């Protein structure tokens, strides 16, 4: 049993990115699927698939690289943890890497990037930072 499945997901993505793997797999959940959808929409990963695997579902994330095999995803970091939740209002959302990266924010309207949350004037829990 994992105490922080989102941190496990981010670690798998980070490790696959460092090793230049084409894809990485993990157990699926609604939250992980939403994070993968947001990363795909922002262009950090190529895509993702959810497949039935035994009693549960498996999430496969396809990593994205340039034509010269350079990494598109430079880094990923968990911000809010189960032991230390971090919440911010819409007016005090920080910028990731000076605006070059994104923050994944859990709002009342679902998971959003920090730019979209600022645009909709929504605050929430800071899930992770991607750059």
Short mmCIF file of C-alpha atoms in Angstrom, two decimals:
data_model
loop_
_atom_site.label_atom_id
_atom_site.label_comp_id
_atom_site.label_asym_id
_atom_site.label_seq_id
_atom_site.Cartn_x
_atom_site.Cartn_y
_atom_site.Cartn_z
CA UNK A 1 0.00 0.00 0.00
CA UNK A 2 1.34 3.40 -0.99
CA UNK A 3 0.91 6.41 1.25
CA UNK A 4 1.34 8.89 -1.62
CA UNK A 5 0.34 7.46 -5.03
CA UNK A 6 0.78 10.82 -6.82
CA UNK A 7 4.42 11.03 -5.63
CA UNK A 8 4.92 7.45 -6.87
CA UNK A 9 3.49 8.45 -10.28
CA UNK A 10 5.76 11.49 -10.53
CA UNK A 11 8.79 9.40 -9.53
CA UNK A 12 8.00 6.85 -12.25
CA UNK A 13 7.70 9.65 -14.82
CA UNK A 14 10.96 11.23 -13.62
CA UNK A 15 12.83 7.89 -13.77
CA UNK A 16 11.49 7.01 -17.23
CA UNK A 17 12.44 10.47 -18.47
CA UNK A 18 16.00 10.17 -17.13
CA UNK A 19 16.41 6.70 -18.68
CA UNK A 20 14.89 7.89 -22.01
CA UNK A 21 12.21 5.18 -21.92
CA UNK A 22 9.37 5.33 -24.44
CA UNK A 23 6.67 4.70 -21.83
CA UNK A 24 6.05 3.95 -18.18
CA UNK A 25 3.19 2.06 -16.48
CA UNK A 26 1.57 2.31 -13.09
CA UNK A 27 -1.70 1.46 -11.31
CA UNK A 28 -4.44 3.86 -12.38
CA UNK A 29 -6.74 6.18 -10.43
CA UNK A 30 -8.98 9.10 -11.38
CA UNK A 31 -6.49 11.60 -9.97
CA UNK A 32 -3.54 10.07 -11.86
CA UNK A 33 -5.57 10.07 -15.09
CA UNK A 34 -6.39 13.77 -14.63
CA UNK A 35 -2.72 14.63 -14.00
CA UNK A 36 -1.75 12.66 -17.14
CA UNK A 37 -4.47 14.44 -19.15
CA UNK A 38 -3.18 17.83 -18.00
CA UNK A 39 0.46 16.92 -18.79
CA UNK A 40 -0.58 15.77 -22.29
CA UNK A 41 -2.61 18.95 -22.88
CA UNK A 42 0.36 21.11 -21.83
CA UNK A 43 2.71 19.15 -24.13
CA UNK A 44 4.98 17.52 -21.54
CA UNK A 45 4.05 13.94 -22.50
CA UNK A 46 2.96 12.42 -25.80
CA UNK A 47 -0.16 10.79 -24.40
CA UNK A 48 -1.53 8.18 -22.04
CA UNK A 49 -3.63 5.00 -22.14
CA UNK A 50 -5.77 3.33 -19.52
CA UNK A 51 -6.23 -0.43 -19.86
CA UNK A 52 -7.95 -3.08 -17.73
CA UNK A 53 -5.27 -5.12 -16.01
CA UNK A 54 -6.33 -7.85 -13.57
CA UNK A 55 -8.62 -6.51 -10.84
CA UNK A 56 -7.80 -2.84 -11.53
CA UNK A 57 -6.69 -0.57 -14.34
CA UNK A 58 -3.22 0.29 -15.55
CA UNK A 59 -2.14 3.77 -16.68
CA UNK A 60 0.58 3.88 -19.36
CA UNK A 61 2.22 7.24 -20.03
CA UNK A 62 4.03 7.75 -23.35
CA UNK A 63 7.07 9.95 -22.84
CA UNK A 64 7.89 12.80 -25.25
CA UNK A 65 11.32 13.64 -26.65
CA UNK A 66 12.58 15.89 -29.46
CA UNK A 67 13.92 14.53 -32.76
CA UNK A 68 17.46 14.64 -31.31
CA UNK A 69 16.28 12.60 -28.26
CA UNK A 70 16.42 15.61 -25.94
CA UNK A 71 14.00 15.58 -23.03
CA UNK A 72 10.87 17.74 -23.28
CA UNK A 73 10.22 17.29 -19.56
CA UNK A 74 13.07 18.85 -17.57
CA UNK A 75 11.79 18.20 -14.07
CA UNK A 76 8.83 17.32 -11.91
CA UNK A 77 8.35 17.89 -8.16
CA UNK A 78 5.61 17.06 -5.67
CA UNK A 79 4.49 20.20 -3.80
CA UNK A 80 1.66 19.21 -1.45
CA UNK A 81 2.19 15.93 0.43
CA UNK A 82 -0.16 13.91 2.65
CA UNK A 83 1.74 15.18 5.70
CA UNK A 84 1.89 18.80 4.58
CA UNK A 85 -0.94 20.08 2.41
CA UNK A 86 -0.30 23.40 0.65
CA UNK A 87 -3.24 25.55 -0.45
CA UNK A 88 -3.18 28.90 -2.23
CA UNK A 89 -5.81 31.39 -3.28
CA UNK A 90 -6.12 32.52 -6.90
CA UNK A 91 -4.32 35.80 -6.17
CA UNK A 92 -1.35 34.10 -4.49
CA UNK A 93 -0.65 31.18 -6.86
CA UNK A 94 3.12 31.02 -7.45
CA UNK A 95 4.67 30.80 -10.93
CA UNK A 96 6.68 27.69 -11.74
CA UNK A 97 10.22 28.41 -12.97
CA UNK A 98 9.38 32.04 -13.65
CA UNK A 99 6.41 31.10 -15.83
CA UNK A 100 8.27 28.49 -17.92
CA UNK A 101 6.70 25.52 -16.13
CA UNK A 102 3.25 24.75 -14.76
CA UNK A 103 1.77 24.04 -11.37
CA UNK A 104 -1.01 21.46 -11.20
CA UNK A 105 -3.73 22.88 -8.94
CA UNK A 106 -6.63 20.86 -7.54
CA UNK A 107 -9.64 23.23 -7.63
CA UNK A 108 -13.37 22.87 -7.15
CA UNK A 109 -13.61 22.55 -10.95
CA UNK A 110 -11.04 19.75 -11.20
CA UNK A 111 -7.32 19.75 -11.85
CA UNK A 112 -6.11 22.85 -13.68
CA UNK A 113 -2.79 24.40 -14.60
CA UNK A 114 -1.82 27.50 -12.61
CA UNK A 115 -2.46 29.73 -15.65
CA UNK A 116 -5.98 28.39 -16.12
CA UNK A 117 -6.71 28.61 -12.37
CA UNK A 118 -5.59 32.28 -12.35
CA UNK A 119 -7.74 32.96 -15.41
CA UNK A 120 -10.81 31.40 -13.74
CA UNK A 121 -9.91 33.07 -10.40
CA UNK A 122 -9.77 29.72 -8.56
CA UNK A 123 -7.40 28.63 -5.82
CA UNK A 124 -6.79 25.19 -4.40
CA UNK A 125 -4.22 22.61 -3.39
CA UNK A 126 -0.88 22.70 -5.22
CA UNK A 127 -0.39 19.11 -6.38
CA UNK A 128 2.89 19.26 -8.32
CA UNK A 129 5.23 21.43 -10.35
CA UNK A 130 6.36 20.47 -13.87
CA UNK A 131 8.95 22.25 -15.99
#
